[in-house]
Coordinates of C-alpha atoms in Angstrom, one line a residue:
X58 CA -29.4 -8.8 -21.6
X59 CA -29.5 -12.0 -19.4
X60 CA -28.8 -11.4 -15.2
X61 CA -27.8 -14.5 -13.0
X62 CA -31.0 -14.4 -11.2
X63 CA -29.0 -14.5 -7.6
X64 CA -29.0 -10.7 -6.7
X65 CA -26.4 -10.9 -4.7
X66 CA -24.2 -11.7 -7.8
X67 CA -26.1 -8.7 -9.7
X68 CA -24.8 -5.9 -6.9
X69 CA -21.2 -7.5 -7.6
X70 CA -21.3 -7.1 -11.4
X71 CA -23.3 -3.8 -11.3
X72 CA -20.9 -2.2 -9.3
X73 CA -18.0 -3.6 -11.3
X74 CA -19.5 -1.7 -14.3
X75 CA -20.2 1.5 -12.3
X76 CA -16.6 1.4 -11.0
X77 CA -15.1 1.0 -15.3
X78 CA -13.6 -2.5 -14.3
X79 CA -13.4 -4.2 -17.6
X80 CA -10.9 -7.5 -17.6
X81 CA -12.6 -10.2 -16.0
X82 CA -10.3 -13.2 -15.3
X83 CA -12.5 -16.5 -14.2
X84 CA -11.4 -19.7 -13.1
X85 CA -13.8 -22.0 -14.4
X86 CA -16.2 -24.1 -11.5
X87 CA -19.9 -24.2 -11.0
X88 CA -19.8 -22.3 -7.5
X89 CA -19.1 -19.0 -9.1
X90 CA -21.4 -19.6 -11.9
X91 CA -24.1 -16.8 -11.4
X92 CA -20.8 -14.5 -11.6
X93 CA -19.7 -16.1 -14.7
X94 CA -23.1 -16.0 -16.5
X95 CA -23.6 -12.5 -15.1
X96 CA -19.4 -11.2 -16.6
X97 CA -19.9 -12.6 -19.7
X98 CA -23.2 -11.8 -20.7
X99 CA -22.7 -8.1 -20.5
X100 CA -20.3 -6.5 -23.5
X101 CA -19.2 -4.6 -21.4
X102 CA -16.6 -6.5 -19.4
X103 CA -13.7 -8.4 -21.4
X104 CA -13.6 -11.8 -19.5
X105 CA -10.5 -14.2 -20.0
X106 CA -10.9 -18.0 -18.7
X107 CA -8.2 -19.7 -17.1
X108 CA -8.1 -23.1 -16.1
X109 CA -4.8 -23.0 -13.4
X110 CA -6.1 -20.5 -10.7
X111 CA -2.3 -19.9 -9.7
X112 CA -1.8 -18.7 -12.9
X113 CA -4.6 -17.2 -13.5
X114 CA -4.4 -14.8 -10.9
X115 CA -0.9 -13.8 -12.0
X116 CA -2.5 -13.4 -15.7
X117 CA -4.1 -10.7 -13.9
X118 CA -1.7 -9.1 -12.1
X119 CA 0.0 -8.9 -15.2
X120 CA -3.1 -7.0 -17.0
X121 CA -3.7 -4.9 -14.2
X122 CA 0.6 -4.1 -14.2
X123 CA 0.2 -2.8 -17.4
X124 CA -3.4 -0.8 -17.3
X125 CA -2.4 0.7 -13.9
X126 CA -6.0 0.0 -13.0
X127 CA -8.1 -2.8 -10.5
X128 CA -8.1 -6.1 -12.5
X129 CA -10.4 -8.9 -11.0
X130 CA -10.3 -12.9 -10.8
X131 CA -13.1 -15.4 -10.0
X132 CA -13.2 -18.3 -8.6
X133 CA -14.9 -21.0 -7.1
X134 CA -15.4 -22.6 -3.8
X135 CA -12.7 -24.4 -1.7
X136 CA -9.3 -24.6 -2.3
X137 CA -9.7 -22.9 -5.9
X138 CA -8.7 -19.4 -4.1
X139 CA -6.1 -21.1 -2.3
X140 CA -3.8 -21.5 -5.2
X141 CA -4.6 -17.4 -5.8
X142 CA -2.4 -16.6 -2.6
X143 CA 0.8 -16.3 -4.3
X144 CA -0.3 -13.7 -6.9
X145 CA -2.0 -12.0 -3.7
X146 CA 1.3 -11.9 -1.6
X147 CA 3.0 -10.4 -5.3
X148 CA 0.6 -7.7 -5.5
X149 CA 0.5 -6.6 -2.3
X150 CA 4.3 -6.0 -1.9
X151 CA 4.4 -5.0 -5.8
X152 CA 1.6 -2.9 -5.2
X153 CA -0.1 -3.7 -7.7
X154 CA -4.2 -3.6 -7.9
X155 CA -5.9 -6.9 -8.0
X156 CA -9.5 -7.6 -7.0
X157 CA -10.3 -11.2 -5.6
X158 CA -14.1 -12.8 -5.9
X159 CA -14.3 -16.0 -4.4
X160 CA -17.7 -18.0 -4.6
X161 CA -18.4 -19.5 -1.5
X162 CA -21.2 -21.9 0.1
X163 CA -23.8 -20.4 2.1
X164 CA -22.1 -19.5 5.7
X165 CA -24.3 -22.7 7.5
X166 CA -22.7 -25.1 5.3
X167 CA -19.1 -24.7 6.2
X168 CA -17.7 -27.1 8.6
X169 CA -20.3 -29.6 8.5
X170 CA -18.5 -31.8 5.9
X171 CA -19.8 -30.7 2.9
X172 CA -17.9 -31.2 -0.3
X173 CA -15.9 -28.3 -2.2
X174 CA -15.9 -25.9 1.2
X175 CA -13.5 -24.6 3.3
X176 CA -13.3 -21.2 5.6
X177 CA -12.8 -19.0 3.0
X178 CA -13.7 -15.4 5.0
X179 CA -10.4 -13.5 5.6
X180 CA -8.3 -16.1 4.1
X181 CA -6.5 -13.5 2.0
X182 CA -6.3 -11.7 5.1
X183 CA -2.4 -11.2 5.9
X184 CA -2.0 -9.7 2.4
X185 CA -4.7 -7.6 1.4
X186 CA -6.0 -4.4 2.2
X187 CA -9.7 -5.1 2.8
X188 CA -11.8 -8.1 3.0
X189 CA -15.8 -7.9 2.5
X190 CA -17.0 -11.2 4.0
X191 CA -20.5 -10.7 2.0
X192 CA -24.2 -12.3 3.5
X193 CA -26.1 -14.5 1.2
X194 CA -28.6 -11.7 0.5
X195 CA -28.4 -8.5 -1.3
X196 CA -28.8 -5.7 0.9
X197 CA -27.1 -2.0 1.4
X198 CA -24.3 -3.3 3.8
X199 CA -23.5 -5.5 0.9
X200 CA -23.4 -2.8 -1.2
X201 CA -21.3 -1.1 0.6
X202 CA -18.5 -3.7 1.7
X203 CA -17.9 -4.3 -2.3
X204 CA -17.8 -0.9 -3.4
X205 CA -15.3 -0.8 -0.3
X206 CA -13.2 -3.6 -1.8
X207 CA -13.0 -1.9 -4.8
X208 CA -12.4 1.6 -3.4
X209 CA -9.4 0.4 -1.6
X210 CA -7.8 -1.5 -4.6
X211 CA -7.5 1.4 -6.0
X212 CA -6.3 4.0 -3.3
X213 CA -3.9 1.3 -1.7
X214 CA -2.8 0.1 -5.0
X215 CA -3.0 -3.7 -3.6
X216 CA -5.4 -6.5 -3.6
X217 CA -8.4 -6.7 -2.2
X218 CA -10.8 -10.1 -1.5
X219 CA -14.6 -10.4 -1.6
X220 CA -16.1 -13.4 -0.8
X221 CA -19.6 -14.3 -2.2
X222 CA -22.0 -16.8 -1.0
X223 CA -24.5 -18.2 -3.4
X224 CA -27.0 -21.0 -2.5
X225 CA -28.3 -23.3 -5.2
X226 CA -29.7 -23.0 -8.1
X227 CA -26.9 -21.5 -9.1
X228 CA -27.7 -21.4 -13.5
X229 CA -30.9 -19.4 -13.2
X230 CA -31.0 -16.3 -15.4
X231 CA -33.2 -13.2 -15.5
X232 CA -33.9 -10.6 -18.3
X233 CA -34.0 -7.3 -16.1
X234 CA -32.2 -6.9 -13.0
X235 CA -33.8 -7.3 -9.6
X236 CA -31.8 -5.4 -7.5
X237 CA -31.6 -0.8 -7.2
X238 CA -27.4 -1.5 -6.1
X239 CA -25.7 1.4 -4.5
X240 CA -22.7 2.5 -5.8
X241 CA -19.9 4.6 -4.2
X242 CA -17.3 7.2 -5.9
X243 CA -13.7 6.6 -5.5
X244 CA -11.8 8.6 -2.8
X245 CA -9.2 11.1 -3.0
X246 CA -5.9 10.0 -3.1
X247 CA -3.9 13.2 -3.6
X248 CA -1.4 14.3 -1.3
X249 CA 1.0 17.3 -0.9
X250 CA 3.6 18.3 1.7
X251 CA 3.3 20.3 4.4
X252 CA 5.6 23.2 3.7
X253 CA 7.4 23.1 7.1
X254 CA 8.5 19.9 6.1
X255 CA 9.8 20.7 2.8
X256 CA 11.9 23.2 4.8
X257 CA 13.4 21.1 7.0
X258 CA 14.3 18.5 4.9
X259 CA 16.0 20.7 2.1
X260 CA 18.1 23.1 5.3
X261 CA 19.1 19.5 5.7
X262 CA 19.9 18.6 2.1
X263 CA 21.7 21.9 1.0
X264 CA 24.5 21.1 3.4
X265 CA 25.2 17.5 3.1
X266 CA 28.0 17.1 0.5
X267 CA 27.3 13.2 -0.3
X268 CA 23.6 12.8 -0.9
X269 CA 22.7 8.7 -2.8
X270 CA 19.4 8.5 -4.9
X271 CA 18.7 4.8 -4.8
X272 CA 15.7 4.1 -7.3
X273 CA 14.4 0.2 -6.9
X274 CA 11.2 -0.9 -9.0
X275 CA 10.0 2.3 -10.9
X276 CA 7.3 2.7 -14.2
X277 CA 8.8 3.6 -17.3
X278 CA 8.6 7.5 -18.1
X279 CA 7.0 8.2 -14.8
X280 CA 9.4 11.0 -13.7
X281 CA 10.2 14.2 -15.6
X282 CA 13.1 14.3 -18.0
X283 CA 13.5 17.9 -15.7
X284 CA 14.0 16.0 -12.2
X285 CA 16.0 13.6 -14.2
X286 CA 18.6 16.2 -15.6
X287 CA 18.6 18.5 -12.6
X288 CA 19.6 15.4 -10.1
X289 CA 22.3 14.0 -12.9
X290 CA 23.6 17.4 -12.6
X291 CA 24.3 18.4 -9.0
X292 CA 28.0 17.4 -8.3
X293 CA 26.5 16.1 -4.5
X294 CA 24.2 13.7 -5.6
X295 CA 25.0 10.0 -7.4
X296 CA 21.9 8.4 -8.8
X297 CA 22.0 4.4 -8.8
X298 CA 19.3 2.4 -10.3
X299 CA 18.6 -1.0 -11.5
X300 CA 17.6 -2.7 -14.6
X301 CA 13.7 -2.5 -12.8
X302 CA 14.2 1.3 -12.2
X303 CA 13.3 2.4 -15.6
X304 CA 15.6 6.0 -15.6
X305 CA 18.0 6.9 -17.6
X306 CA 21.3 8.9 -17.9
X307 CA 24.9 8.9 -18.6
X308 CA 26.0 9.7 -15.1
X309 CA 23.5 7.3 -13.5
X310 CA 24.9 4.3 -11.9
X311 CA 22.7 1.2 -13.2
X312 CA 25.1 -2.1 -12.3
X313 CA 24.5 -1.6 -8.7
X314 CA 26.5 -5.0 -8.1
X315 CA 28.7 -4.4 -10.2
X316 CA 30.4 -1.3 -8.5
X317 CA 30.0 -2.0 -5.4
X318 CA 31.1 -5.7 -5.2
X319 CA 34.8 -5.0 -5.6
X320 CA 34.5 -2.2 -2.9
X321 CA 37.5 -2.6 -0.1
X322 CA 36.8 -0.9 3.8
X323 CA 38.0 2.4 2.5
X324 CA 35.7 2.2 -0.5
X325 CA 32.9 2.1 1.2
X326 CA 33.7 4.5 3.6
X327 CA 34.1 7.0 1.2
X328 CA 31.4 6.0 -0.7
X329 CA 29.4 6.1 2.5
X330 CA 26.4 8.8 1.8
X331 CA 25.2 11.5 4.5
X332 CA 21.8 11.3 2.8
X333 CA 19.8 8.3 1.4
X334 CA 17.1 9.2 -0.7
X335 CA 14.8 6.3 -2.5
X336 CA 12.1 5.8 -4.2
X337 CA 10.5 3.0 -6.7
X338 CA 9.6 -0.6 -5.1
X339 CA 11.8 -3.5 -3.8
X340 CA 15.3 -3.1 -4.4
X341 CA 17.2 -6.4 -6.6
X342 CA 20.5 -5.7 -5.3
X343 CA 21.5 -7.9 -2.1
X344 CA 25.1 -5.8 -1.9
X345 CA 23.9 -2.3 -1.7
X346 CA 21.2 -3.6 1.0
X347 CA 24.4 -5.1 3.1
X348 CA 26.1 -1.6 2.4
X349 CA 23.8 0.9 3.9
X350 CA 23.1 -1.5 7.0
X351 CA 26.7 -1.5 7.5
X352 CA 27.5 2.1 6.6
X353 CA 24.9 3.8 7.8
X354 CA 23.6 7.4 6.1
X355 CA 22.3 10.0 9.0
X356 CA 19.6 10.5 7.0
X357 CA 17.2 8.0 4.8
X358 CA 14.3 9.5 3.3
X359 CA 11.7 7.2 1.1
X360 CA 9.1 8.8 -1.0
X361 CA 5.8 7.1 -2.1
X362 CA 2.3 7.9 -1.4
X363 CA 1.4 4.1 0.4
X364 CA 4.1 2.5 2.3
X365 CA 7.7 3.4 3.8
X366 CA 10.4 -0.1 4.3
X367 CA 13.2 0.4 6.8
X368 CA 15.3 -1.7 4.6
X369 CA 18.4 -0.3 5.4
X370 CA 17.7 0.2 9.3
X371 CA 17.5 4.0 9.2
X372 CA 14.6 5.3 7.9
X373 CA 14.2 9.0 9.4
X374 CA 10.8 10.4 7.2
X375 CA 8.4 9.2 4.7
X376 CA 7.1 11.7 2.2
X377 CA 3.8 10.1 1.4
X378 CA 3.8 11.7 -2.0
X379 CA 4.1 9.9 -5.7
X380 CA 8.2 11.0 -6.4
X381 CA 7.2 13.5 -9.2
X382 CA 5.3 15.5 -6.9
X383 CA 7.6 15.2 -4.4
X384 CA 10.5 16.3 -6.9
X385 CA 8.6 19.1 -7.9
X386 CA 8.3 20.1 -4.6
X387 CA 11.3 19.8 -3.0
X388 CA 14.1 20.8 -6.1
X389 CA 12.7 24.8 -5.9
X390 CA 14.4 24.9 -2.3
X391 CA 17.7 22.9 -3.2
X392 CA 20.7 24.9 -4.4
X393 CA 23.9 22.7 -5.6
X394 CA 27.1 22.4 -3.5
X395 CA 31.2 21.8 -3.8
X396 CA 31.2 18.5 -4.0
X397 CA 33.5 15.2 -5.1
X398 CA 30.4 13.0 -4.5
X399 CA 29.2 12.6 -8.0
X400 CA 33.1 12.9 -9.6
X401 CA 33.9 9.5 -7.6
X402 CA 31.0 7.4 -9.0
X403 CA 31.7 8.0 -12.8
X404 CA 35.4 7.6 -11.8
X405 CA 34.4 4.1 -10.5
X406 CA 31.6 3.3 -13.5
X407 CA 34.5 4.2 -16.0
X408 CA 37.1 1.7 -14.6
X409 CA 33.9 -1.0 -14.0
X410 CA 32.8 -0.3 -17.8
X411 CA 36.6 -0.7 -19.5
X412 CA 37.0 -4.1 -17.0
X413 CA 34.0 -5.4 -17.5
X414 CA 34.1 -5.3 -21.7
X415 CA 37.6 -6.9 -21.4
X416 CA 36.4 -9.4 -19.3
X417 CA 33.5 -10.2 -21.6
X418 CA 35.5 -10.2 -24.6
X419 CA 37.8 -13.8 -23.2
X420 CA 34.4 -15.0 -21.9
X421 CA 33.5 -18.2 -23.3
X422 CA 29.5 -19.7 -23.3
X423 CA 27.7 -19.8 -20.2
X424 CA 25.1 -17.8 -18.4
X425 CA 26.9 -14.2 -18.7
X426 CA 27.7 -14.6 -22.0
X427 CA 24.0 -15.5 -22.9
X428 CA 23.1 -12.5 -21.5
X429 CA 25.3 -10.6 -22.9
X430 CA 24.3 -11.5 -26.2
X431 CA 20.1 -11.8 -25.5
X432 CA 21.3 -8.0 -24.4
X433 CA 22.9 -6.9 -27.8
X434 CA 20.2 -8.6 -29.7
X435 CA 17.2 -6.6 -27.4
X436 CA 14.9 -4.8 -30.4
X437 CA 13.6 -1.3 -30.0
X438 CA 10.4 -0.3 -27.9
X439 CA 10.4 -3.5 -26.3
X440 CA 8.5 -4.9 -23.1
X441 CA 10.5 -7.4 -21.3
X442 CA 9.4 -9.6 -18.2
X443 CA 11.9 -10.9 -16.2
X444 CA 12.2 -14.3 -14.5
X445 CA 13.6 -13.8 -10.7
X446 CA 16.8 -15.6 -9.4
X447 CA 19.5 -15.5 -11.7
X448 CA 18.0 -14.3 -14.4
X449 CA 17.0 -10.4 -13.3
X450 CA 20.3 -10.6 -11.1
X451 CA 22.5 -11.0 -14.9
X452 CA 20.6 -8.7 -16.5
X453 CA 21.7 -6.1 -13.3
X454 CA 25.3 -6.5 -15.1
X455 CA 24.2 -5.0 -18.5
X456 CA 23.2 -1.3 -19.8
X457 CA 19.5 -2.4 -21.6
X458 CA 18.6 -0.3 -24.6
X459 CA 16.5 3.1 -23.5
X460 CA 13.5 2.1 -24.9
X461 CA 13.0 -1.1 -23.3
X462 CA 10.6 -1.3 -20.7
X463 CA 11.3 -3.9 -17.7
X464 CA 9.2 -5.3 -15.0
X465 CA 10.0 -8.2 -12.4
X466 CA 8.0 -10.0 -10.1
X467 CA 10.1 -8.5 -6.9
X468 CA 7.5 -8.2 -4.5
X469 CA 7.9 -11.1 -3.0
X470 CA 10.8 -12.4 -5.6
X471 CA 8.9 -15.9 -5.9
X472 CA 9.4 -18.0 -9.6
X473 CA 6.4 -18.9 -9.5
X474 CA 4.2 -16.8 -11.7
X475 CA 6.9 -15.0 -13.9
X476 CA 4.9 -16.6 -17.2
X477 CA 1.4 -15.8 -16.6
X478 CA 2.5 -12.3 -16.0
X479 CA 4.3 -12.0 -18.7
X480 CA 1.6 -13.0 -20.8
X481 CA -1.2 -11.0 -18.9
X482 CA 1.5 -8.4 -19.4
X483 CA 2.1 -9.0 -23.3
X484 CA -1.9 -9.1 -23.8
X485 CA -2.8 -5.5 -22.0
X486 CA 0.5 -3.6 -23.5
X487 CA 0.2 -4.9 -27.2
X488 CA 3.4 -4.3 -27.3
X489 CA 6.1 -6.9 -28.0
X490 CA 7.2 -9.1 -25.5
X491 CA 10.2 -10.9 -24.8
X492 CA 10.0 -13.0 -20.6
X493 CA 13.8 -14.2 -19.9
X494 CA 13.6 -16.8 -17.5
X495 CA 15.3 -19.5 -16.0
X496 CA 14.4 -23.0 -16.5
X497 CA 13.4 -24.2 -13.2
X498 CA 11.3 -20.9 -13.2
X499 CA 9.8 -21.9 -16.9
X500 CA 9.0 -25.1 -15.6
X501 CA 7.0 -24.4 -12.2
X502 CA 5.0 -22.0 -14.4
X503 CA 4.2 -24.2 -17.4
X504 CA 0.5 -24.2 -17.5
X505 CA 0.8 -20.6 -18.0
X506 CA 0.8 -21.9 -21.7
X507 CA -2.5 -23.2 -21.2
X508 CA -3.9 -20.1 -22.1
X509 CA -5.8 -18.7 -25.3
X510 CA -4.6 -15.7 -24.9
X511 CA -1.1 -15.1 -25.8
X512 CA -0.2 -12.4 -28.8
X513 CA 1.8 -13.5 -31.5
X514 CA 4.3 -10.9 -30.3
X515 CA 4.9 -12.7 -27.6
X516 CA 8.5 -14.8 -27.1
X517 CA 10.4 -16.7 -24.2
X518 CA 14.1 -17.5 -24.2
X519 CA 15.1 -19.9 -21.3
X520 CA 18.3 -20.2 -19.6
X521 CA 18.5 -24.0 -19.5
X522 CA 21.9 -25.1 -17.4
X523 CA 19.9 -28.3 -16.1
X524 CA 19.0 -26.9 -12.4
X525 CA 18.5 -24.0 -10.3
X526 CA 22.0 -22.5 -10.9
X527 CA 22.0 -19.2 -8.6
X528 CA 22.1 -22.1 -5.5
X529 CA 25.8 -22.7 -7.0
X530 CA 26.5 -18.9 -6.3
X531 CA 25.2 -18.5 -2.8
X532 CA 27.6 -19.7 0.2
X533 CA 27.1 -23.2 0.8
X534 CA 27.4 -24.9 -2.3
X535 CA 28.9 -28.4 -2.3
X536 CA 29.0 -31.0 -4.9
X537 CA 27.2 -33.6 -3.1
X538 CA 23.6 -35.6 -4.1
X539 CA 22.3 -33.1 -1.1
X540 CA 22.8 -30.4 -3.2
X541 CA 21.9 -31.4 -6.6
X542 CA 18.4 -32.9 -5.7
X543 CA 17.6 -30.6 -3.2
X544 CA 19.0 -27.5 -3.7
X545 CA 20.1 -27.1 -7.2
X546 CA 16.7 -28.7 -8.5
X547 CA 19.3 -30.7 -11.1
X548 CA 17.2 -31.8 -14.1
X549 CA 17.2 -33.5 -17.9
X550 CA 14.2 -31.4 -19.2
X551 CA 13.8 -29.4 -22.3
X552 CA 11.3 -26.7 -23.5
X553 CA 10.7 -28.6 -26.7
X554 CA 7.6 -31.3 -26.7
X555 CA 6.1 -28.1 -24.4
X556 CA 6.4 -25.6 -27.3
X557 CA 4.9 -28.3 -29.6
X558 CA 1.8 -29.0 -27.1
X559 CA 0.8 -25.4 -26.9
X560 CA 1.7 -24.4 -30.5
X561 CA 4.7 -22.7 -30.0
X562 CA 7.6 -22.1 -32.2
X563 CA 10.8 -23.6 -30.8
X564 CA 14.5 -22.7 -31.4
X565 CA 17.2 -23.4 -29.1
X566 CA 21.4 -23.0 -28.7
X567 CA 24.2 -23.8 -26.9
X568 CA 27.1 -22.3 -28.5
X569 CA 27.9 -18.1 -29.2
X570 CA 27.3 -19.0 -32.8
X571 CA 24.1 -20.6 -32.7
X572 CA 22.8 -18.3 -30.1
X573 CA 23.8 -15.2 -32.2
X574 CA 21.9 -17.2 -35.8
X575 CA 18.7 -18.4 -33.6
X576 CA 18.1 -14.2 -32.1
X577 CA 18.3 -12.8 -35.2
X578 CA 15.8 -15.4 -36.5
X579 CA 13.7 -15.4 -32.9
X580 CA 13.3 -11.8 -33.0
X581 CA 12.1 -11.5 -36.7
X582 CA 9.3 -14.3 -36.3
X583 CA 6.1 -12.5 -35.8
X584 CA 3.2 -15.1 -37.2
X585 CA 3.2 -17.3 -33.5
X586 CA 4.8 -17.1 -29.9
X587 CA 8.4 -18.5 -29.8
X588 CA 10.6 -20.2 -27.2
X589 CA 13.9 -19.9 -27.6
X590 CA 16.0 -22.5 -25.3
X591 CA 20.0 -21.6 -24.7
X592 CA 21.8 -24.6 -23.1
X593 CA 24.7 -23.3 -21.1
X594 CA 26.7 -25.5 -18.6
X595 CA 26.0 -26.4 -15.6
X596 CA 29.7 -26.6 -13.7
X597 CA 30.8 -23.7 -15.6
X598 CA 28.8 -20.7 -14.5
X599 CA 28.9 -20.1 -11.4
X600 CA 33.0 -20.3 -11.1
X601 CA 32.8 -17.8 -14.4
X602 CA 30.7 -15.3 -13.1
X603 CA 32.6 -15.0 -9.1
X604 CA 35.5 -14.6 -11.3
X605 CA 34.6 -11.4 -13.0
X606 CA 33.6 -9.5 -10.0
X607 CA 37.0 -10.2 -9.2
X608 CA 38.6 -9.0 -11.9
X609 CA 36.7 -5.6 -11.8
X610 CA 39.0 -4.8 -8.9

């Protein structure tokens, strides 16, 4: 087997081995070549190269969303781990394990106006959870601060940065390795809670007669169906979760917005909860955020083993337990209570559900309606990536199949890697995947087609209404050239000559018919990727959609 003959670049892929990394994503440069030489040499490691380091750091955050495990991306010097930030500041709110390798110049030659070199040591700083600034030389503190990085991906369930100096020749190999690397197990992560505190808290939940389970970003089939049924069931509790959330029941309340939106003073006072329990990661929903600032609950418990947000203001405990552990926990010491709690949300999810399918059915073609078909046309087993804006905000308005699986980029609700995630995504899962996106979105993120990578199974339909159309939604829009260039993004761009550049197959609509003829024929195309473009109106949607929250009332 050939060894980049810098040992310093042998600890890092020996310990990569020892710690069952396998996806490799590399940037391509010469700075990080003894990395490069050393990943793909090995069988071992499956290495993927990407030319666009933005995207193809969100390529791996999409791999590593789907194995649940650290992925890791390499770079070179400079400004090359620059343009890895955003997918950083994603994982680390999406909490989401991602390992970062920089190449740098020896430490002398920074500053001194050498090409390619910038201060690379804790750039990633403000958004990861350890940073092994690494000497030129292989030696045990080495060692250690890698297996470190690598350690704390995985317990924090974040990213991580290593930065690597490597001084010319940089292309020399060896046949046997030169260095005896140490090599650290991973830590405990395990928790349970303390049993006084599961006392407390369920003296406190036995007697409070309207008790909210908010769910936000949540893996698919991660709780028991038994915690599932037993909180559906209890006449004090109301579940509400989001298209992201990934739980399913009849008496759940999934179209957050949707309920809430038409809500006068009394209706939220009644709706008010005495508990707030949540759990899952960032929460889509802007409305019930403004509710439980404004109506505060006494109590608001998060669970999750990493991090507690005070989103709502009144965050009284974190359980710093995974939610099935908690669940399993805490349910033996709860009993159910008289309550009208649960009774009032599927009174209001009945009356939402009958206004909402009469409102759809005088709807004619815009955004909502596209979505509403893209919906009905959804196949079976299916793993769909979102695009952020409007598009995971529409999708909050529908029931999705059970089987469909749905992630978003809502750590830090950016459109600026929604593609290479979906692909990184589409690649690890096998699965079929379907990104919906917007087209401002599609086009930030177009060299995430620059990839030789993408399944068949993979497809893209994007919502083309010539701009960045939730801007017409939010307070403040006027028609004025203000708005349209700098606000609304107002464009004249197609998907097409893309799909023919990177091979590939293109559809598009802008009426209910064609949109209903091109799914059916979009979703049975299995031999490449597809694009599928719907052209709705520009003027049209955003008048269309503030109308039907006012006709739920």
């Amino acid at each position: 087997m050939i060894y980049p003959k810098i040992a310093l670049a042998q600890s890092i892929i020996e310990i990569c081995h020892a710690k069952g990394i396998q996806h490799i994503v590399i940037a391509p440069g010469s700075r990080n070549a003894p990395l490069t030489i050393g990943f793909t040499a090995n069988p071992y490691f499956t290495c993927y190269s990407i030319a666009d380091e933005r995207c193809a750091a969100f390529f791996a955050m999409g791999i590593a969303q789907q194995i649940g495990k650290p992925v890791v991306v390499v770079c070179t010097s400079g400004s090359a781990i620059l343009n890895f930030y955003p997918a950083v500041a994603e994982a680390f709110y999406s909490m989401i394990p991602l390992v970062i390798i920089s190449a740098d110049r020896p430490k002398a030659m920074v500053d001194i106006g050498d090409g390619q070199t910038i201060r690379q040591e804790n750039v990633l700083a403000n958004h990861t959870h350890f940073n092994a600034n690494l000497t030129e030389v292989a030696s045990e503190e080495n060692d250690f601060l890698i297996n470190e990085a690598f350690n704390k991906a995985f317990s924090k369930l974040g990213p991580t940065h290593i930065n690597a100096p490597f001084e010319e020749p940089l292309y020399e190999t060896i046949s046997v390795p030169s260095v005896d690397t140490m090599i650290s197990t991973f830590g405990k992560v395990y928790k349970t809670i303390p049993f006084e505190d599961i006392i407390a808290s369920t003296n406190i939940w036995n007697t409070a007669r309207k008790k909210l389970v908010l769910v936000g970003t949540f893996a698919p089939n991660e709780l028991d169906v038994s915690i599932i049924n037993h909180l559906a069931n209890d006449p004090s509790v109301l579940v509400m979760t989001e298209t992201t959330s990934n739980l399913h029941h009849e008496s759940f309340l999934n179209n957050i917005d949707s309920i809430i939106t038409p809500f006068s003073k009394e209706n939220f006072h009644d709706f008010q909860p005495d508990i707030v329990l949540t759990f899952g990661g960032m929460i889509v929903s802007k409305r019930i955020k403004v509710f439980l600032r404004s109506y505060s609950p006494t109590h608001h418990w998060h669970v999750d083993r990493q991090r507690a947000y005070n989103t709502f203001g009144s965050l009284t405990y974190h359980f710093e337990v995974n939610p099935n552990d908690f669940f399993n926990q805490f349910l033996p010491y709860t009993k159910y209570i008289q309550s009208n709690y649960h009774d009032l949300g599927l009174r209001i999810k009945a009356l939402r559900k009958e206004r909402h399918a009469t409102y759809m059915a005088g709807l004619p073609f815009c955004d909502f309606k596209a979505f509403e078909q893209i919906v009905h046309h959804l196949p079976e087993n299916l793993l769909l990536q979102v695009g952020n804006s409007s598009s995971i905000r529409y999708l909050q308005l529908f029931d999705l199949p059970k089987s469909v699986e749905v992630y978003c980029n809502r750590g830090t609700s950016g459109i600026d890697g929604s593609t290479s995630t979906a692909i990184g995504a589409a690649l690890a899962s096998e699965k079929d995947t379907l990104l919906i996106t917007g087209d401002v979105s599609f086009f930030y993120d177009s060299n995430a087609l620059w990839n030789n990578y993408i399944p068949k199974n993979f497809k893209i339909i994007v919502i083309n209404n010539g701009g960045g159309g939730i801007f017409r939604i939010l307070p403040g829009h006027e028609e004025n050239e203000t708005f349209h260039t700098y606000f609304e993004t107002a464009h004249c761009l197609t998907a097409e000559q893309l799909a023919i550049m990177y091979r590939f197959g293109y559809r598009k609509a802008s009426t209910i018919e064609t949109l209903k003829k091109e799914l059916n024929a979009f979703f049975e195309e299995k031999e490449v990727p597809q694009i599928l473009e719907v052209f709705t109106p520009t003027y049209e949607n955003d008048k269309l959609l503030k109308e039907y929250f006012r006709k739920l009332v």
